[in-house]
Amino acid sequence: MEPSEAVQDVLADPKLSVELFSAIVALTVAIAEDPWLPASSARDSVGDWRRLPISHGRGLVEYVIDAEHHVVRLTRIIPL
């Protein structure tokens, strides 16, 4: 699991609520265990770019699966 620079910036923001930070960490663990989570949806026609809702309507997490290199990269967090 690799966070993009944009994701690192969001997670380092002191204004990010503890609840949202915790939800993002929980999703990160879940994605690392199974990047093809049933709650995720494809963001492209191939399905390697995925989007997953953050619990309790807090936003979305977007990530890309690089199966060839066995890497999942968090690309964006969209807080609501």
Short mmCIF file of N, CA and C in Angstrom, two decimals:
data_model
loop_
_atom_site.label_atom_id
_atom_site.label_comp_id
_atom_site.label_asym_id
_atom_site.label_seq_id
_atom_site.Cartn_x
_atom_site.Cartn_y
_atom_site.Cartn_z
N MET A 1 0.85 -1.16 0.00
CA MET A 1 0.00 0.00 0.00
C MET A 1 0.90 1.23 0.00
N GLU A 2 0.67 2.10 -0.97
CA GLU A 2 1.44 3.34 -1.07
C GLU A 2 0.48 4.52 -1.17
N PRO A 3 0.64 5.52 -0.32
CA PRO A 3 -0.18 6.73 -0.46
C PRO A 3 0.45 7.70 -1.45
N SER A 4 -0.38 8.34 -2.24
CA SER A 4 0.13 9.40 -3.12
C SER A 4 0.48 10.62 -2.27
N GLU A 5 1.15 11.57 -2.88
CA GLU A 5 1.50 12.80 -2.17
C GLU A 5 0.24 13.54 -1.71
N ALA A 6 -0.80 13.53 -2.54
CA ALA A 6 -2.06 14.19 -2.18
C ALA A 6 -2.69 13.53 -0.96
N VAL A 7 -2.64 12.20 -0.89
CA VAL A 7 -3.18 11.48 0.26
C VAL A 7 -2.35 11.79 1.50
N GLN A 8 -1.04 11.82 1.36
CA GLN A 8 -0.17 12.15 2.49
C GLN A 8 -0.51 13.54 3.03
N ASP A 9 -0.77 14.48 2.14
CA ASP A 9 -1.11 15.84 2.57
C ASP A 9 -2.42 15.86 3.35
N VAL A 10 -3.42 15.13 2.87
CA VAL A 10 -4.71 15.08 3.57
C VAL A 10 -4.53 14.48 4.96
N LEU A 11 -3.81 13.37 5.04
CA LEU A 11 -3.63 12.70 6.33
C LEU A 11 -2.78 13.52 7.30
N ALA A 12 -1.91 14.37 6.80
CA ALA A 12 -1.06 15.21 7.65
C ALA A 12 -1.74 16.50 8.08
N ASP A 13 -2.90 16.79 7.52
CA ASP A 13 -3.60 18.04 7.82
C ASP A 13 -4.14 18.01 9.25
N PRO A 14 -3.71 18.92 10.12
CA PRO A 14 -4.18 18.91 11.51
C PRO A 14 -5.68 19.19 11.64
N LYS A 15 -6.30 19.72 10.59
CA LYS A 15 -7.75 19.98 10.63
C LYS A 15 -8.58 18.72 10.35
N LEU A 16 -7.93 17.64 9.91
CA LEU A 16 -8.63 16.39 9.64
C LEU A 16 -9.14 15.82 10.96
N SER A 17 -10.43 15.53 11.01
CA SER A 17 -11.01 15.03 12.26
C SER A 17 -10.47 13.64 12.60
N VAL A 18 -10.46 13.33 13.87
CA VAL A 18 -10.00 12.02 14.33
C VAL A 18 -10.88 10.92 13.75
N GLU A 19 -12.19 11.17 13.68
CA GLU A 19 -13.12 10.18 13.15
C GLU A 19 -12.83 9.87 11.68
N LEU A 20 -12.58 10.91 10.89
CA LEU A 20 -12.29 10.70 9.47
C LEU A 20 -10.93 10.02 9.30
N PHE A 21 -9.94 10.45 10.07
CA PHE A 21 -8.62 9.81 10.01
C PHE A 21 -8.74 8.32 10.33
N SER A 22 -9.48 7.99 11.39
CA SER A 22 -9.65 6.60 11.79
C SER A 22 -10.36 5.79 10.72
N ALA A 23 -11.39 6.38 10.10
CA ALA A 23 -12.12 5.69 9.04
C ALA A 23 -11.22 5.43 7.83
N ILE A 24 -10.36 6.39 7.50
CA ILE A 24 -9.44 6.22 6.37
C ILE A 24 -8.41 5.13 6.68
N VAL A 25 -7.90 5.11 7.90
CA VAL A 25 -6.95 4.07 8.29
C VAL A 25 -7.61 2.69 8.21
N ALA A 26 -8.84 2.59 8.69
CA ALA A 26 -9.56 1.31 8.63
C ALA A 26 -9.76 0.86 7.18
N LEU A 27 -10.11 1.80 6.30
CA LEU A 27 -10.26 1.47 4.88
C LEU A 27 -8.93 1.04 4.26
N THR A 28 -7.86 1.70 4.66
CA THR A 28 -6.54 1.36 4.14
C THR A 28 -6.19 -0.09 4.49
N VAL A 29 -6.48 -0.50 5.71
CA VAL A 29 -6.23 -1.88 6.13
C VAL A 29 -7.11 -2.83 5.31
N ALA A 30 -8.39 -2.50 5.17
CA ALA A 30 -9.31 -3.36 4.41
C ALA A 30 -8.87 -3.48 2.94
N ILE A 31 -8.46 -2.37 2.34
CA ILE A 31 -8.01 -2.39 0.94
C ILE A 31 -6.73 -3.22 0.81
N ALA A 32 -5.83 -3.11 1.77
CA ALA A 32 -4.58 -3.88 1.73
C ALA A 32 -4.87 -5.38 1.80
N GLU A 33 -5.90 -5.76 2.56
CA GLU A 33 -6.26 -7.17 2.68
C GLU A 33 -6.97 -7.68 1.43
N ASP A 34 -7.81 -6.84 0.81
CA ASP A 34 -8.55 -7.24 -0.39
C ASP A 34 -8.89 -6.00 -1.22
N PRO A 35 -8.07 -5.65 -2.21
CA PRO A 35 -8.32 -4.44 -2.99
C PRO A 35 -9.60 -4.50 -3.83
N TRP A 36 -10.16 -5.69 -4.02
CA TRP A 36 -11.38 -5.83 -4.82
C TRP A 36 -12.60 -5.89 -3.90
N LEU A 37 -12.62 -5.09 -2.87
CA LEU A 37 -13.73 -5.08 -1.91
C LEU A 37 -15.07 -4.95 -2.62
N PRO A 38 -16.08 -5.71 -2.18
CA PRO A 38 -17.40 -5.63 -2.82
C PRO A 38 -18.01 -4.23 -2.79
N ALA A 39 -17.70 -3.44 -1.78
CA ALA A 39 -18.27 -2.09 -1.68
C ALA A 39 -17.59 -1.10 -2.62
N SER A 40 -16.45 -1.50 -3.21
CA SER A 40 -15.75 -0.59 -4.12
C SER A 40 -16.37 -0.66 -5.50
N SER A 41 -16.18 0.40 -6.25
CA SER A 41 -16.69 0.43 -7.62
C SER A 41 -15.56 0.82 -8.56
N ALA A 42 -15.66 0.33 -9.79
CA ALA A 42 -14.64 0.63 -10.79
C ALA A 42 -14.75 2.08 -11.21
N ARG A 43 -13.61 2.72 -11.36
CA ARG A 43 -13.58 4.10 -11.81
C ARG A 43 -13.23 4.19 -13.29
N ASP A 44 -12.81 3.06 -13.87
CA ASP A 44 -12.49 3.02 -15.30
C ASP A 44 -13.01 1.71 -15.89
N SER A 45 -12.89 1.55 -17.19
CA SER A 45 -13.43 0.37 -17.84
C SER A 45 -12.65 -0.90 -17.50
N VAL A 46 -11.39 -0.77 -17.17
CA VAL A 46 -10.58 -1.94 -16.83
C VAL A 46 -10.86 -2.39 -15.40
N GLY A 47 -11.17 -1.45 -14.53
CA GLY A 47 -11.47 -1.77 -13.14
C GLY A 47 -10.30 -1.67 -12.19
N ASP A 48 -9.11 -1.30 -12.71
CA ASP A 48 -7.94 -1.16 -11.85
C ASP A 48 -8.01 0.07 -10.95
N TRP A 49 -8.70 1.11 -11.42
CA TRP A 49 -8.93 2.30 -10.61
C TRP A 49 -10.23 2.06 -9.86
N ARG A 50 -10.17 2.15 -8.53
CA ARG A 50 -11.33 1.84 -7.71
C ARG A 50 -11.71 3.04 -6.85
N ARG A 51 -12.96 3.06 -6.45
CA ARG A 51 -13.49 4.11 -5.57
C ARG A 51 -14.27 3.39 -4.47
N LEU A 52 -14.07 3.85 -3.24
CA LEU A 52 -14.71 3.22 -2.09
C LEU A 52 -15.24 4.30 -1.16
N PRO A 53 -16.50 4.17 -0.75
CA PRO A 53 -17.04 5.17 0.18
C PRO A 53 -16.42 5.05 1.57
N ILE A 54 -16.20 6.18 2.20
CA ILE A 54 -15.75 6.22 3.59
C ILE A 54 -17.01 6.09 4.45
N SER A 55 -16.92 5.30 5.51
CA SER A 55 -18.09 5.01 6.34
C SER A 55 -18.82 6.27 6.82
N HIS A 56 -20.11 6.12 7.01
CA HIS A 56 -21.00 7.17 7.52
C HIS A 56 -21.06 8.40 6.62
N GLY A 57 -20.89 8.19 5.31
CA GLY A 57 -21.01 9.29 4.35
C GLY A 57 -19.93 10.35 4.48
N ARG A 58 -18.76 9.97 4.96
CA ARG A 58 -17.68 10.95 5.19
C ARG A 58 -16.90 11.30 3.94
N GLY A 59 -17.14 10.57 2.84
CA GLY A 59 -16.42 10.88 1.60
C GLY A 59 -16.07 9.64 0.82
N LEU A 60 -15.04 9.76 0.00
CA LEU A 60 -14.59 8.67 -0.87
C LEU A 60 -13.07 8.53 -0.81
N VAL A 61 -12.61 7.31 -0.99
CA VAL A 61 -11.20 7.02 -1.17
C VAL A 61 -11.05 6.44 -2.57
N GLU A 62 -10.08 6.92 -3.31
CA GLU A 62 -9.80 6.37 -4.64
C GLU A 62 -8.41 5.74 -4.62
N TYR A 63 -8.30 4.62 -5.34
CA TYR A 63 -7.02 3.92 -5.38
C TYR A 63 -6.89 3.17 -6.70
N VAL A 64 -5.66 2.81 -7.01
CA VAL A 64 -5.38 2.05 -8.23
C VAL A 64 -4.64 0.78 -7.83
N ILE A 65 -4.99 -0.31 -8.51
CA ILE A 65 -4.38 -1.61 -8.24
C ILE A 65 -3.38 -1.91 -9.35
N ASP A 66 -2.14 -2.10 -8.98
CA ASP A 66 -1.10 -2.51 -9.93
C ASP A 66 -0.81 -3.98 -9.65
N ALA A 67 -1.60 -4.86 -10.27
CA ALA A 67 -1.48 -6.30 -10.00
C ALA A 67 -0.12 -6.85 -10.42
N GLU A 68 0.44 -6.29 -11.48
CA GLU A 68 1.73 -6.78 -11.98
C GLU A 68 2.83 -6.62 -10.93
N HIS A 69 2.81 -5.51 -10.20
CA HIS A 69 3.84 -5.23 -9.19
C HIS A 69 3.33 -5.46 -7.76
N HIS A 70 2.11 -5.95 -7.63
CA HIS A 70 1.51 -6.23 -6.32
C HIS A 70 1.50 -5.00 -5.42
N VAL A 71 1.04 -3.89 -5.98
CA VAL A 71 1.00 -2.62 -5.25
C VAL A 71 -0.39 -2.01 -5.39
N VAL A 72 -0.89 -1.49 -4.28
CA VAL A 72 -2.11 -0.69 -4.29
C VAL A 72 -1.70 0.71 -3.89
N ARG A 73 -2.09 1.68 -4.69
CA ARG A 73 -1.71 3.08 -4.43
C ARG A 73 -2.97 3.90 -4.15
N LEU A 74 -3.05 4.45 -2.94
CA LEU A 74 -4.12 5.39 -2.63
C LEU A 74 -3.85 6.66 -3.40
N THR A 75 -4.79 7.07 -4.23
CA THR A 75 -4.54 8.23 -5.09
C THR A 75 -5.22 9.49 -4.60
N ARG A 76 -6.38 9.33 -3.94
CA ARG A 76 -7.11 10.54 -3.57
C ARG A 76 -8.08 10.24 -2.43
N ILE A 77 -8.23 11.20 -1.55
CA ILE A 77 -9.26 11.17 -0.51
C ILE A 77 -10.15 12.36 -0.76
N ILE A 78 -11.45 12.10 -0.85
CA ILE A 78 -12.41 13.16 -1.10
C ILE A 78 -13.33 13.25 0.12
N PRO A 79 -12.98 14.10 1.10
CA PRO A 79 -13.84 14.23 2.27
C PRO A 79 -15.11 15.01 1.94
N LEU A 80 -16.19 14.64 2.57
CA LEU A 80 -17.46 15.36 2.37
C LEU A 80 -17.85 16.09 3.64
#
